[in-house]
mmCIF file of N, CA and C in Angstrom:
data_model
loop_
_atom_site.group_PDB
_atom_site.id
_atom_site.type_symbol
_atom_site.label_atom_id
_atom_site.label_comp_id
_atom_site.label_asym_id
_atom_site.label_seq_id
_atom_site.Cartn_x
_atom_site.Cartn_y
_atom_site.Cartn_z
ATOM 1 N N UNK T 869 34.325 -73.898 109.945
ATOM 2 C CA UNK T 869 33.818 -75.252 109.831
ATOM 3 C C UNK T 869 34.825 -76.235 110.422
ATOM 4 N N UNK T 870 34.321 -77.194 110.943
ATOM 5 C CA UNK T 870 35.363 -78.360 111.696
ATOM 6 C C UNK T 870 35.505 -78.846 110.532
ATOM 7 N N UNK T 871 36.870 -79.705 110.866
ATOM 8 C CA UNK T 871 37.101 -80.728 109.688
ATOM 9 C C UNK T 871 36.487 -82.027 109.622
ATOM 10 N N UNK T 872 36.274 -82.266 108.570
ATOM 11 C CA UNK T 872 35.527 -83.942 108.152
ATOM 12 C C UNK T 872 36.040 -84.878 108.982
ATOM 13 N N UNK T 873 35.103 -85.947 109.287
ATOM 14 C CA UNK T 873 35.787 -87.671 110.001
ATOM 15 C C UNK T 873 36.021 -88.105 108.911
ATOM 16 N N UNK T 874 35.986 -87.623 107.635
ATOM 17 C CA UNK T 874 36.010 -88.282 106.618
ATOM 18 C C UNK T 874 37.258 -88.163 106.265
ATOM 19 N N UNK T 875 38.475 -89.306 105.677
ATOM 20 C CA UNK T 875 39.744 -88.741 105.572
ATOM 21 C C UNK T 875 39.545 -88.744 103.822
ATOM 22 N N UNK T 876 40.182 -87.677 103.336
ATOM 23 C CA UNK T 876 40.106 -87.657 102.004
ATOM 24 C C UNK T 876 41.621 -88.115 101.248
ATOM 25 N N UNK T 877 41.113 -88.287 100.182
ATOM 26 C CA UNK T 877 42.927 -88.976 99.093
ATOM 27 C C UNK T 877 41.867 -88.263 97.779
ATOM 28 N N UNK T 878 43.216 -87.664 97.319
ATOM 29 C CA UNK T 878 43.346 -86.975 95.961
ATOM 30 C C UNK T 878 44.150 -87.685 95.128
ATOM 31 N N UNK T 879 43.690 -88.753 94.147
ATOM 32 C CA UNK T 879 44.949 -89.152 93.214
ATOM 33 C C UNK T 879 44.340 -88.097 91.519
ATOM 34 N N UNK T 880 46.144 -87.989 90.952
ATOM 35 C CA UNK T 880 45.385 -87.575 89.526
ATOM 36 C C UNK T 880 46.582 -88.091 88.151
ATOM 37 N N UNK T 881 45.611 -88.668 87.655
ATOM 38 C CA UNK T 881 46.877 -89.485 86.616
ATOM 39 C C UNK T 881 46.624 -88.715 85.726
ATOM 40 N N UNK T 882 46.704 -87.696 85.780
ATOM 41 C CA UNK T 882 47.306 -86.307 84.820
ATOM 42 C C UNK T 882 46.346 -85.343 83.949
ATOM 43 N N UNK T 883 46.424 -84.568 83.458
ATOM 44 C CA UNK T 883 45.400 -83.665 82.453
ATOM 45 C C UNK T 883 44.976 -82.104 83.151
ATOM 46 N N UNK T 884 45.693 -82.416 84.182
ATOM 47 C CA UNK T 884 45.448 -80.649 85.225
ATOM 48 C C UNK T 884 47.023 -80.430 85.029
ATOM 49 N N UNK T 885 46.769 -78.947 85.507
ATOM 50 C CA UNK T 885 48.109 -78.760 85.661
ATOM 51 C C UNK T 885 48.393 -78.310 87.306
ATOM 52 N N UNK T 886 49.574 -77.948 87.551
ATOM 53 C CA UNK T 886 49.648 -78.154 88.942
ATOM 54 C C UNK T 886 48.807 -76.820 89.586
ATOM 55 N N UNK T 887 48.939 -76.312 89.289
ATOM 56 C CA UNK T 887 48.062 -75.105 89.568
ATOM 57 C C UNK T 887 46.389 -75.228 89.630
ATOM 58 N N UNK T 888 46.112 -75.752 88.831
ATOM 59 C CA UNK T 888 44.747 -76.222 88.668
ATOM 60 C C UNK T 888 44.437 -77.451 89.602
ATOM 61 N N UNK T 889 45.041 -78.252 89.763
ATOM 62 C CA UNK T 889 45.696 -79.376 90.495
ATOM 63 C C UNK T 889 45.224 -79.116 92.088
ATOM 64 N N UNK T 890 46.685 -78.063 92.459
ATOM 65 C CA UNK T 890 46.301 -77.154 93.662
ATOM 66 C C UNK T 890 45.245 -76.590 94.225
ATOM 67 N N UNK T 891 44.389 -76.046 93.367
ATOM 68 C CA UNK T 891 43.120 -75.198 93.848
ATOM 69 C C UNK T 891 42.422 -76.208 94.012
ATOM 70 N N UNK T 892 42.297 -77.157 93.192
ATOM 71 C CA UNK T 892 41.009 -78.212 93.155
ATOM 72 C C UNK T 892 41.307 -79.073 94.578
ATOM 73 N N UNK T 893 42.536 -79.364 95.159
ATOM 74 C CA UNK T 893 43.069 -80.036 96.350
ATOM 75 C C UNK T 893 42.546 -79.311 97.145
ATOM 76 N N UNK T 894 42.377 -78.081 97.194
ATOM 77 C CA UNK T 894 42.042 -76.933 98.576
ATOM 78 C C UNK T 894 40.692 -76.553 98.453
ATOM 79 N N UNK T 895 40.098 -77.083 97.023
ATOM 80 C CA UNK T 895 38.208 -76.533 97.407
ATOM 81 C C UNK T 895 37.659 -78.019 98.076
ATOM 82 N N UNK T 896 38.071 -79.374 97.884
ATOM 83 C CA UNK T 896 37.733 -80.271 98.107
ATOM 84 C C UNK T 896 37.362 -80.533 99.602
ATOM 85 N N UNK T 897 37.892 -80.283 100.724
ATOM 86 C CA UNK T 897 37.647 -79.866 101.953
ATOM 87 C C UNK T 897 36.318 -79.465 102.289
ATOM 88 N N UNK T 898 36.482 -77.767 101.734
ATOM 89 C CA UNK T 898 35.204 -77.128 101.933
ATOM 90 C C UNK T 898 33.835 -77.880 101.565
ATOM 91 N N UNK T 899 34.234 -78.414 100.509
ATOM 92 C CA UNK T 899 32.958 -79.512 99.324
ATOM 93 C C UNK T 899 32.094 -80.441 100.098
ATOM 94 N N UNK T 900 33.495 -80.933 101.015
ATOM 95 C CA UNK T 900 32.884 -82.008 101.733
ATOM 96 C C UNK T 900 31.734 -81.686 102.951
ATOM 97 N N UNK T 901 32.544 -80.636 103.719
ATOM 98 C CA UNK T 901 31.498 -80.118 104.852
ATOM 99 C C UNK T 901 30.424 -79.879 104.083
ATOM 100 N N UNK T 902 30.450 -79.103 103.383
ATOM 101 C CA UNK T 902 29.182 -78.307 102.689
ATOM 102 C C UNK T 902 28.173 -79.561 102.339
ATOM 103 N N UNK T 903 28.109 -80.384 102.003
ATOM 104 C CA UNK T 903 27.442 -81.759 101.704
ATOM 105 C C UNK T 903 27.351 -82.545 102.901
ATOM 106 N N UNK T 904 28.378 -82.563 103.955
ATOM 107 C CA UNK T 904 27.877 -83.256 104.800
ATOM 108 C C UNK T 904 27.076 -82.230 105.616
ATOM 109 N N UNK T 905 27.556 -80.599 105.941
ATOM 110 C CA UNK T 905 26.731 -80.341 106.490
ATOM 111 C C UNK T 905 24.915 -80.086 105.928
ATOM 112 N N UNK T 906 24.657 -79.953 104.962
ATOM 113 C CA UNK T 906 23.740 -80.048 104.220
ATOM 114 C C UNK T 906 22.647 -81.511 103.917
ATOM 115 N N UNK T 907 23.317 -82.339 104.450
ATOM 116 C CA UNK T 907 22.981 -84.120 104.298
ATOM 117 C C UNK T 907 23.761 -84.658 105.836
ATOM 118 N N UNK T 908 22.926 -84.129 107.119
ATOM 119 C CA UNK T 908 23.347 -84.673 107.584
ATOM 120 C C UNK T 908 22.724 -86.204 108.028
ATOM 121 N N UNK T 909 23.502 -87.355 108.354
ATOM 122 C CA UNK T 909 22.972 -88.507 108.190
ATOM 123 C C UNK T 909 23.116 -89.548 107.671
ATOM 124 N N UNK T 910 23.174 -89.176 106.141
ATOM 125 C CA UNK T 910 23.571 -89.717 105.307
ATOM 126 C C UNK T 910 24.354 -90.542 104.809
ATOM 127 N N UNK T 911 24.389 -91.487 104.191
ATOM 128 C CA UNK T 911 25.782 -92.604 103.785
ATOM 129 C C UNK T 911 27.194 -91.973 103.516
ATOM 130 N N UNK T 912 27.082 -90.786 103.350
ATOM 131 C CA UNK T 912 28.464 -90.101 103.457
ATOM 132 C C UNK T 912 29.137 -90.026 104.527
ATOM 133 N N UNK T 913 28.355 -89.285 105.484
ATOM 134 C CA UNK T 913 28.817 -89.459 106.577
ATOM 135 C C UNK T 913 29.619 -90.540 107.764
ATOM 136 N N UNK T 914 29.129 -91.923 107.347
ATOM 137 C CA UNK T 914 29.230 -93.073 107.518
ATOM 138 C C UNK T 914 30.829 -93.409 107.156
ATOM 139 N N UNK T 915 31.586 -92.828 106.035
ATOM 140 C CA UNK T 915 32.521 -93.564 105.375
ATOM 141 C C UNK T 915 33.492 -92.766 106.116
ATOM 142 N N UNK T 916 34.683 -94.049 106.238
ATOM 143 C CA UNK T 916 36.110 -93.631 107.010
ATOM 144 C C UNK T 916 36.918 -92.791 105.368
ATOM 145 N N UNK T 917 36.568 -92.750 104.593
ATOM 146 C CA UNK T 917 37.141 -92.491 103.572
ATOM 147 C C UNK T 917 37.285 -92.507 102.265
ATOM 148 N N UNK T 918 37.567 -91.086 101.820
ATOM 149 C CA UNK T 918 36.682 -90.596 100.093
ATOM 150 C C UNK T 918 37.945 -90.747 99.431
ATOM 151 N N UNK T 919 37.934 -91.543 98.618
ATOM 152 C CA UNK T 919 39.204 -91.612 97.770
ATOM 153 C C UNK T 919 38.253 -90.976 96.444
ATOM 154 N N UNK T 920 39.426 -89.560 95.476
ATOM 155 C CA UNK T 920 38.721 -88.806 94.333
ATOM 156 C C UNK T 920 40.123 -88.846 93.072
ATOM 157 N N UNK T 921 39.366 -89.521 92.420
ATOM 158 C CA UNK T 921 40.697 -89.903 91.155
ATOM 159 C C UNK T 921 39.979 -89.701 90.085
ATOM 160 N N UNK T 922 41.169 -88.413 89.694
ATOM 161 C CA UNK T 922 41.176 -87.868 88.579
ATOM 162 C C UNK T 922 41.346 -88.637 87.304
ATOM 163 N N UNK T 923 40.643 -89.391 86.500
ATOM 164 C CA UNK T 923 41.310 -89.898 85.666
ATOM 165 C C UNK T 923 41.167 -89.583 84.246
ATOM 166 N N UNK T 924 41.906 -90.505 83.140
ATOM 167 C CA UNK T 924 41.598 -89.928 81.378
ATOM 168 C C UNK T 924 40.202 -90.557 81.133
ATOM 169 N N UNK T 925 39.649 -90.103 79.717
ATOM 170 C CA UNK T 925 38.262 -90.856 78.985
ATOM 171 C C UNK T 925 38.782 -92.406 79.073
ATOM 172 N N UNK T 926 39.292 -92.907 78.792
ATOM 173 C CA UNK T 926 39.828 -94.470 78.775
ATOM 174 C C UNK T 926 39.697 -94.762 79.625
ATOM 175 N N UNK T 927 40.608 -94.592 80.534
ATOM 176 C CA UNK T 927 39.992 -95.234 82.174
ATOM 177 C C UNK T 927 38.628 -94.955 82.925
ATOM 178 N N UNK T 928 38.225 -94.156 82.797
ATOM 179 C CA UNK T 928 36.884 -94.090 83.017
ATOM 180 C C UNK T 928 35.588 -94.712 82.322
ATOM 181 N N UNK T 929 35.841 -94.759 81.373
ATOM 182 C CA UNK T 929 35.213 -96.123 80.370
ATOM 183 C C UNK T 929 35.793 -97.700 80.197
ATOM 184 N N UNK T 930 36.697 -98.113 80.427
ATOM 185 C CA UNK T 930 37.070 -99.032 81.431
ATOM 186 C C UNK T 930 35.979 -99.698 82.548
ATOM 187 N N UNK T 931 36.167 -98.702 83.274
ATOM 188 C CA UNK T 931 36.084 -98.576 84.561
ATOM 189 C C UNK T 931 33.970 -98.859 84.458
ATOM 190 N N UNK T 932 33.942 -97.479 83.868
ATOM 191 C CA UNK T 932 32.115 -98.093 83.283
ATOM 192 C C UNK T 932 31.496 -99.362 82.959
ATOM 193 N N UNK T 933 32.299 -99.537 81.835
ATOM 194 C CA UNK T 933 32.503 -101.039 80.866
ATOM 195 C C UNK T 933 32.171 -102.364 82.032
ATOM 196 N N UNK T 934 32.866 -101.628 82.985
ATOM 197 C CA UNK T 934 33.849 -103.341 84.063
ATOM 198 C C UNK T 934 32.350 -103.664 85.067
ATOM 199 N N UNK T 935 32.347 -102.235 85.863
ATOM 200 C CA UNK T 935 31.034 -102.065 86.601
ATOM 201 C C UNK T 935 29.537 -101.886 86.178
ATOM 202 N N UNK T 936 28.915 -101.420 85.428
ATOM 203 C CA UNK T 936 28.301 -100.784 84.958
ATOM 204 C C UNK T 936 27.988 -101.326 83.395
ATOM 205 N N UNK T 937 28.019 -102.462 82.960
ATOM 206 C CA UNK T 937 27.389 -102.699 81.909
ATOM 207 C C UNK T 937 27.907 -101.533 80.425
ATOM 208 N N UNK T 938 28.599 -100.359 80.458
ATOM 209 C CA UNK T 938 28.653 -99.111 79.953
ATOM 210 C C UNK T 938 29.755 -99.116 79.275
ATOM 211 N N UNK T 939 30.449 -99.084 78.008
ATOM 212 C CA UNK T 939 31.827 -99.003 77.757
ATOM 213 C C UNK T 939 31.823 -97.527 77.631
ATOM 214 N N UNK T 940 30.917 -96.724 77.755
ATOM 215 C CA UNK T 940 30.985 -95.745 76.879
ATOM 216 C C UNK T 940 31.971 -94.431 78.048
ATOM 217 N N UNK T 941 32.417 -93.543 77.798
ATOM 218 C CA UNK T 941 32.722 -92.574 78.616
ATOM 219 C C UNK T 941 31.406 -91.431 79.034
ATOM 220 N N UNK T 942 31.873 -91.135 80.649
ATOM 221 C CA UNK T 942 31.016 -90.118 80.838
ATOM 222 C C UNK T 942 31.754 -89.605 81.904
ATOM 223 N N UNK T 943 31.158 -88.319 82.588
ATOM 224 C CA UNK T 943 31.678 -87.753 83.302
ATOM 225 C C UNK T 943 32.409 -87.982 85.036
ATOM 226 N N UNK T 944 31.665 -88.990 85.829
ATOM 227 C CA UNK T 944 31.877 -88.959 86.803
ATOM 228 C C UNK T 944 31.394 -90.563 87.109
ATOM 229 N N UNK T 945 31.723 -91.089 88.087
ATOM 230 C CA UNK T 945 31.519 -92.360 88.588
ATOM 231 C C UNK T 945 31.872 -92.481 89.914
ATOM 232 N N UNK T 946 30.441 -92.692 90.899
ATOM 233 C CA UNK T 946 30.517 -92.853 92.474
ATOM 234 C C UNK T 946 29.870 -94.401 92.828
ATOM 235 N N UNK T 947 31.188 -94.705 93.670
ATOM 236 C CA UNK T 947 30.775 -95.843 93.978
ATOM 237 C C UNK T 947 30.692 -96.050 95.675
ATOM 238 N N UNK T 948 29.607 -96.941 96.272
ATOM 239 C CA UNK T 948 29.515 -96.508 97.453
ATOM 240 C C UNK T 948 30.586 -96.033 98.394
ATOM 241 N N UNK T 949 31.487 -97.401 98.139
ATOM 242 C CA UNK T 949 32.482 -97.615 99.287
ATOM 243 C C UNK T 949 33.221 -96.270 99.314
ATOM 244 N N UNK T 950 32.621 -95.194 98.464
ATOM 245 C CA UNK T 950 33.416 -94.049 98.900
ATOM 246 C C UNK T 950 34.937 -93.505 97.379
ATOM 247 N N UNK T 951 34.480 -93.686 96.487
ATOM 248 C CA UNK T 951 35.240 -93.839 95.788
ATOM 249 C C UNK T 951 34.697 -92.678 94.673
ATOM 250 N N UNK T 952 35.266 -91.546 93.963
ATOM 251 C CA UNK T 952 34.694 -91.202 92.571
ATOM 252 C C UNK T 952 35.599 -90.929 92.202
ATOM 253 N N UNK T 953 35.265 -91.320 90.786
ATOM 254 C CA UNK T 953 36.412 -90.956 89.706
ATOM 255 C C UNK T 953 35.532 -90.082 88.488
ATOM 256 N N UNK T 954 36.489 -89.087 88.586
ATOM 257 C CA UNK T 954 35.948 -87.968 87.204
ATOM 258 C C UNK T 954 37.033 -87.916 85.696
ATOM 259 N N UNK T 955 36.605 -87.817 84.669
ATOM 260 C CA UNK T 955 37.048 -87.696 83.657
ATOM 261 C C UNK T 955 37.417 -86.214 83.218
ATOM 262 N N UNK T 956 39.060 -86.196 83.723
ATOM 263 C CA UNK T 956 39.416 -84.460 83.664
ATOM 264 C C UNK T 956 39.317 -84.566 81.787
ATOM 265 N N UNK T 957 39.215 -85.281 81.053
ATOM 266 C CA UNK T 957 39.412 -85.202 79.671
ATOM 267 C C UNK T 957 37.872 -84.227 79.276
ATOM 268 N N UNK T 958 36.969 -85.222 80.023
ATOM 269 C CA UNK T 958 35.349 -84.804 79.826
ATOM 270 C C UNK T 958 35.441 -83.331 80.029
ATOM 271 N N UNK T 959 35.933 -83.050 81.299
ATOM 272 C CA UNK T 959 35.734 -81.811 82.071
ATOM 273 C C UNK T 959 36.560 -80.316 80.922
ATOM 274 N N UNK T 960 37.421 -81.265 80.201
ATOM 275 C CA UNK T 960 38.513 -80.341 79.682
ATOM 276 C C UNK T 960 37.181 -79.850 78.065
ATOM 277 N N UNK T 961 36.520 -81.158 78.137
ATOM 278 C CA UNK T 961 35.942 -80.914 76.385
ATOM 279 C C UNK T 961 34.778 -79.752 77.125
ATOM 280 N N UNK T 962 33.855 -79.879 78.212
ATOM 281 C CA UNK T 962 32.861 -79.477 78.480
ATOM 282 C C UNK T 962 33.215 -77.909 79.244
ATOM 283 N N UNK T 963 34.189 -77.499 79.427
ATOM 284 C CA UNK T 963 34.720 -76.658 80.281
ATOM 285 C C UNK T 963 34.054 -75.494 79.374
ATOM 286 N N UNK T 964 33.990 -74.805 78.285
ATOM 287 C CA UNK T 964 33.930 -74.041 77.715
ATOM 288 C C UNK T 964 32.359 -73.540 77.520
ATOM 289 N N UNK T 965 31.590 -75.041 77.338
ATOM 290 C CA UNK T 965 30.392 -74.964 77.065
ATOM 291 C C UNK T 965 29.366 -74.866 78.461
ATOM 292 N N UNK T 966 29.977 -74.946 79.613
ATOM 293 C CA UNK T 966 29.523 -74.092 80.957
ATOM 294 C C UNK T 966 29.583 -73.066 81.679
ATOM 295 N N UNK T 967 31.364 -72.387 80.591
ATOM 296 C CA UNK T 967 31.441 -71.327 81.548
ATOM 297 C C UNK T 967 32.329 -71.386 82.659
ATOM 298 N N UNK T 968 32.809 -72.722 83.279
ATOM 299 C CA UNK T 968 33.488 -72.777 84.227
ATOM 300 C C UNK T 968 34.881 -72.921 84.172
ATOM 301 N N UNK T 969 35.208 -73.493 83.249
ATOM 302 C CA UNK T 969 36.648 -73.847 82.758
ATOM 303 C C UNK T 969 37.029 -75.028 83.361
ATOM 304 N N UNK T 970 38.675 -75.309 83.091
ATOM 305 C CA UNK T 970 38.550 -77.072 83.401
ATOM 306 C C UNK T 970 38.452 -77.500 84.455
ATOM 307 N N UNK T 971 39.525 -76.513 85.809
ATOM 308 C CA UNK T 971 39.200 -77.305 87.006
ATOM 309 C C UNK T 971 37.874 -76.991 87.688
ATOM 310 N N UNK T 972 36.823 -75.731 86.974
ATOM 311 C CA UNK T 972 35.848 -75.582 87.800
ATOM 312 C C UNK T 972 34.756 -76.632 87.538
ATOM 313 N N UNK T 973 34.864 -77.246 86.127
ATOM 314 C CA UNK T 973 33.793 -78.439 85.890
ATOM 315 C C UNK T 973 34.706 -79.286 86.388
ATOM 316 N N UNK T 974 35.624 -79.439 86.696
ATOM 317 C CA UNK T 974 36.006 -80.719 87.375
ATOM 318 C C UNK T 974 35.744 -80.903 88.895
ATOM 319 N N UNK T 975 35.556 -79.430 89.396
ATOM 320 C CA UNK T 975 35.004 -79.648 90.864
ATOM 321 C C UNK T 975 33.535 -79.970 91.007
ATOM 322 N N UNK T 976 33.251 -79.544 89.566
ATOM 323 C CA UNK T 976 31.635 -79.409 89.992
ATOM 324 C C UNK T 976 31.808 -81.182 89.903
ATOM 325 N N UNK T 977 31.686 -81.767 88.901
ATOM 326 C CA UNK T 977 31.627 -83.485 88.654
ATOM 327 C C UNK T 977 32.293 -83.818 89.994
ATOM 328 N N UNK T 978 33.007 -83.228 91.480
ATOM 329 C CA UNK T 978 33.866 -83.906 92.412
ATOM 330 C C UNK T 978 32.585 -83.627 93.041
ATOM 331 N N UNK T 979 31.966 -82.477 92.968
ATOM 332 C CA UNK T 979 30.740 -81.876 94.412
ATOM 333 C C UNK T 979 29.634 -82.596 93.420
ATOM 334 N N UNK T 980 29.200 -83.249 92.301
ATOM 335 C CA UNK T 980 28.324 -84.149 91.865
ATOM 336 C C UNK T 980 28.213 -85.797 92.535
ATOM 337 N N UNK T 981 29.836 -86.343 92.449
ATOM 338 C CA UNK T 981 30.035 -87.879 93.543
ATOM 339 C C UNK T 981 29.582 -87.473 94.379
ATOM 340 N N UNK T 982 29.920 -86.771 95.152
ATOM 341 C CA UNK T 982 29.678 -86.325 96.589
ATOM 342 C C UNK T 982 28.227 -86.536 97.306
ATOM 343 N N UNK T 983 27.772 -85.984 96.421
ATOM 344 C CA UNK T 983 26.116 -85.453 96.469
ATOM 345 C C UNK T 983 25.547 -86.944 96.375
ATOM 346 N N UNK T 984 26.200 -87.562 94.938
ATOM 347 C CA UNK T 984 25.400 -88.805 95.477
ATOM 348 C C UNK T 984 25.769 -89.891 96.549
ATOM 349 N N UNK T 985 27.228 -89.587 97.478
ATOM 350 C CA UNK T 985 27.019 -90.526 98.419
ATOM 351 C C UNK T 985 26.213 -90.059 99.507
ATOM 352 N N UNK T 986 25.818 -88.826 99.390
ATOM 353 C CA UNK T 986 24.731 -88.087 100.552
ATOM 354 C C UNK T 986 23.278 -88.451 99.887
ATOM 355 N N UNK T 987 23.119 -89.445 99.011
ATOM 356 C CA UNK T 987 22.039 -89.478 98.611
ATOM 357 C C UNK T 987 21.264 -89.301 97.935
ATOM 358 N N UNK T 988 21.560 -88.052 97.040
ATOM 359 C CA UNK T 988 20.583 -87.918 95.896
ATOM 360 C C UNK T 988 21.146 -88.930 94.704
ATOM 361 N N UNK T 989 20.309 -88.636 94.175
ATOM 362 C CA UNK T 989 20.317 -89.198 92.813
ATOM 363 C C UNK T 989 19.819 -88.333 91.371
ATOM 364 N N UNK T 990 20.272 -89.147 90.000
ATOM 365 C CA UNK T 990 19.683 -88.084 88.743
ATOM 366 C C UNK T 990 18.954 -89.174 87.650
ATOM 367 N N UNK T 991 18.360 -90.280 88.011
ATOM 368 C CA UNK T 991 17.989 -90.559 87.408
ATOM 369 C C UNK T 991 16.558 -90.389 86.390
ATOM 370 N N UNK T 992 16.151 -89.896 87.020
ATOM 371 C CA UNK T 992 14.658 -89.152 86.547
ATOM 372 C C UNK T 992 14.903 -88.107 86.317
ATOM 373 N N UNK T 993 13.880 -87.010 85.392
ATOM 374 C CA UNK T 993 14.434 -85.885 84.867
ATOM 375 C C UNK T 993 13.970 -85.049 86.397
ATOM 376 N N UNK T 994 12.922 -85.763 87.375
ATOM 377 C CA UNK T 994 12.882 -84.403 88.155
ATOM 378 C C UNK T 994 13.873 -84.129 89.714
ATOM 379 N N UNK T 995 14.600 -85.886 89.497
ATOM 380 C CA UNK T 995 15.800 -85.787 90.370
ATOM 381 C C UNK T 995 16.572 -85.275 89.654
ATOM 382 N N UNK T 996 17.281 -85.168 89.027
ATOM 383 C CA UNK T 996 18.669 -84.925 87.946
ATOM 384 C C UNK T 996 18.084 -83.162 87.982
ATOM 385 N N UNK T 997 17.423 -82.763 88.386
ATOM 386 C CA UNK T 997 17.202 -81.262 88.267
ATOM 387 C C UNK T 997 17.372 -80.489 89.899
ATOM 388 N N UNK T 998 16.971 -81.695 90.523
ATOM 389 C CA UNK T 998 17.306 -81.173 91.895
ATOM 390 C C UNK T 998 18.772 -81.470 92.256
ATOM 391 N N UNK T 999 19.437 -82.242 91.803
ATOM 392 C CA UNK T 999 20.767 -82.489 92.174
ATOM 393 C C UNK T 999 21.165 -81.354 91.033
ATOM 394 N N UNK T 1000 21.164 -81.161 89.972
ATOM 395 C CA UNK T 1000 21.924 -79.945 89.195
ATOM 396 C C UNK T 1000 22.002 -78.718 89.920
ATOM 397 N N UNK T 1001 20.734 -78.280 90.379
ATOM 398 C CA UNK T 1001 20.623 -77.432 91.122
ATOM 399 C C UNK T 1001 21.371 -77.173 92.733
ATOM 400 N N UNK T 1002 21.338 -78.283 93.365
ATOM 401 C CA UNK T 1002 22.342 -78.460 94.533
ATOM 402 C C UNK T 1002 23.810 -78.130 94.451
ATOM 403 N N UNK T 1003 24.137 -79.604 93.125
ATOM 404 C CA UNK T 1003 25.294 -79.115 92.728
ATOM 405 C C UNK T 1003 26.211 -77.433 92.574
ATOM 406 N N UNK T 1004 24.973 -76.562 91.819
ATOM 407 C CA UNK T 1004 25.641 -75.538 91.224
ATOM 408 C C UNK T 1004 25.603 -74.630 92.169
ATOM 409 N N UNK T 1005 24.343 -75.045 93.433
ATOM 410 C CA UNK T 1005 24.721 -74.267 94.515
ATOM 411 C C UNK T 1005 26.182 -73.994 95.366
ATOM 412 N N UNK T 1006 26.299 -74.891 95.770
ATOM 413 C CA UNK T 1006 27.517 -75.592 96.422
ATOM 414 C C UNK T 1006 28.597 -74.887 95.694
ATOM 415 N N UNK T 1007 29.063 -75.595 94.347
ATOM 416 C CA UNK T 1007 29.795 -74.786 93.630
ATOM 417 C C UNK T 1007 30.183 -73.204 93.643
ATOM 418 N N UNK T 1008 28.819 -72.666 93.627
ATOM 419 C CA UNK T 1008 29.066 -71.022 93.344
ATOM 420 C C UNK T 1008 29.301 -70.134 94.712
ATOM 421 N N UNK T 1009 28.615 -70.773 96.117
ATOM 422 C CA UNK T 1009 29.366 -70.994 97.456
ATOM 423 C C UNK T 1009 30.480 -70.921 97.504
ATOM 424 N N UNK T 1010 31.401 -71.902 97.009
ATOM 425 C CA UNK T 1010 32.568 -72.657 96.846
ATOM 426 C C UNK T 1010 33.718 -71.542 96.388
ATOM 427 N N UNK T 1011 33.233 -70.683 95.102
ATOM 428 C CA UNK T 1011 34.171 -70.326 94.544
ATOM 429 C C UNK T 1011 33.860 -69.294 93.863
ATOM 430 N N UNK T 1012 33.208 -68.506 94.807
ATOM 431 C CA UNK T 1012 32.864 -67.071 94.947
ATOM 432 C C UNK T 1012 34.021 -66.419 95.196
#
């Protein structure tokens, strides 16, 4: 696969460890083609650059609160200009109850932003089933 026009930034204000850290830095690449090649067109494609920050439940509810009407915490937050931030705290509580463990729900919530700057969406139960499904594709691709 060629590499993305898209330049990527990894920030993480902590809750991985470096190891976990590491892998999640090196599937992120692949994530991206796979979505852009899969959506080609798309508003993803468009952006000089995906900034993906890892952050705690607090800042991410913050962050909800500020934008979004929402104080509440949740998993992931994409904003057009190219921006998502995931809640490694979320990822750490939910890790067990998917099966994937922490950094693999944390990639999945990174290949979830993603998806929606290519466009989909989950707001209806019969979008939110086609993006789950995309998602977990991608994923199991990913890290086979």
């Amino acid at each position: 696969m060629a590499r993305p026009t898209v330049e990527l930034f990894v920030h993480c204000q902590g809750g991985l460890s470096g190891e976990d850290l590491e892998w999640l830095e090196h599937q992120v690449e692949p994530a991206l083609l796979e979505v852009l090649a899969s959506y080609p067109g798309s508003e993803l494609e468009q952006l000089d650059e995906l900034e993906l920050s890892l952050v705690d439940d607090a800042t991410l509810a913050g962050i909800h609160g500020d934008f979004l009407d929402d104080p509440t915490v949740t998993d992931v937050i994409t904003f057009p200009h190219g921006e998502i931030l995931v809640s490694v705290e979320m990822a750490a509580r939910r890790a067990e109850e998917f099966g994937k463990g922490e950094r693999g729900e944390t990639f999945l919530y990174l290949i979830h932003g993603m998806l929606h700057l290519a466009g989909l969406d989950d707001r209806t139960e019969v979008d939110a089933a086609v993006m789950a499904k995309e998602q977990e594709r991608i994923w199991a691709k990913l890290t086979a």
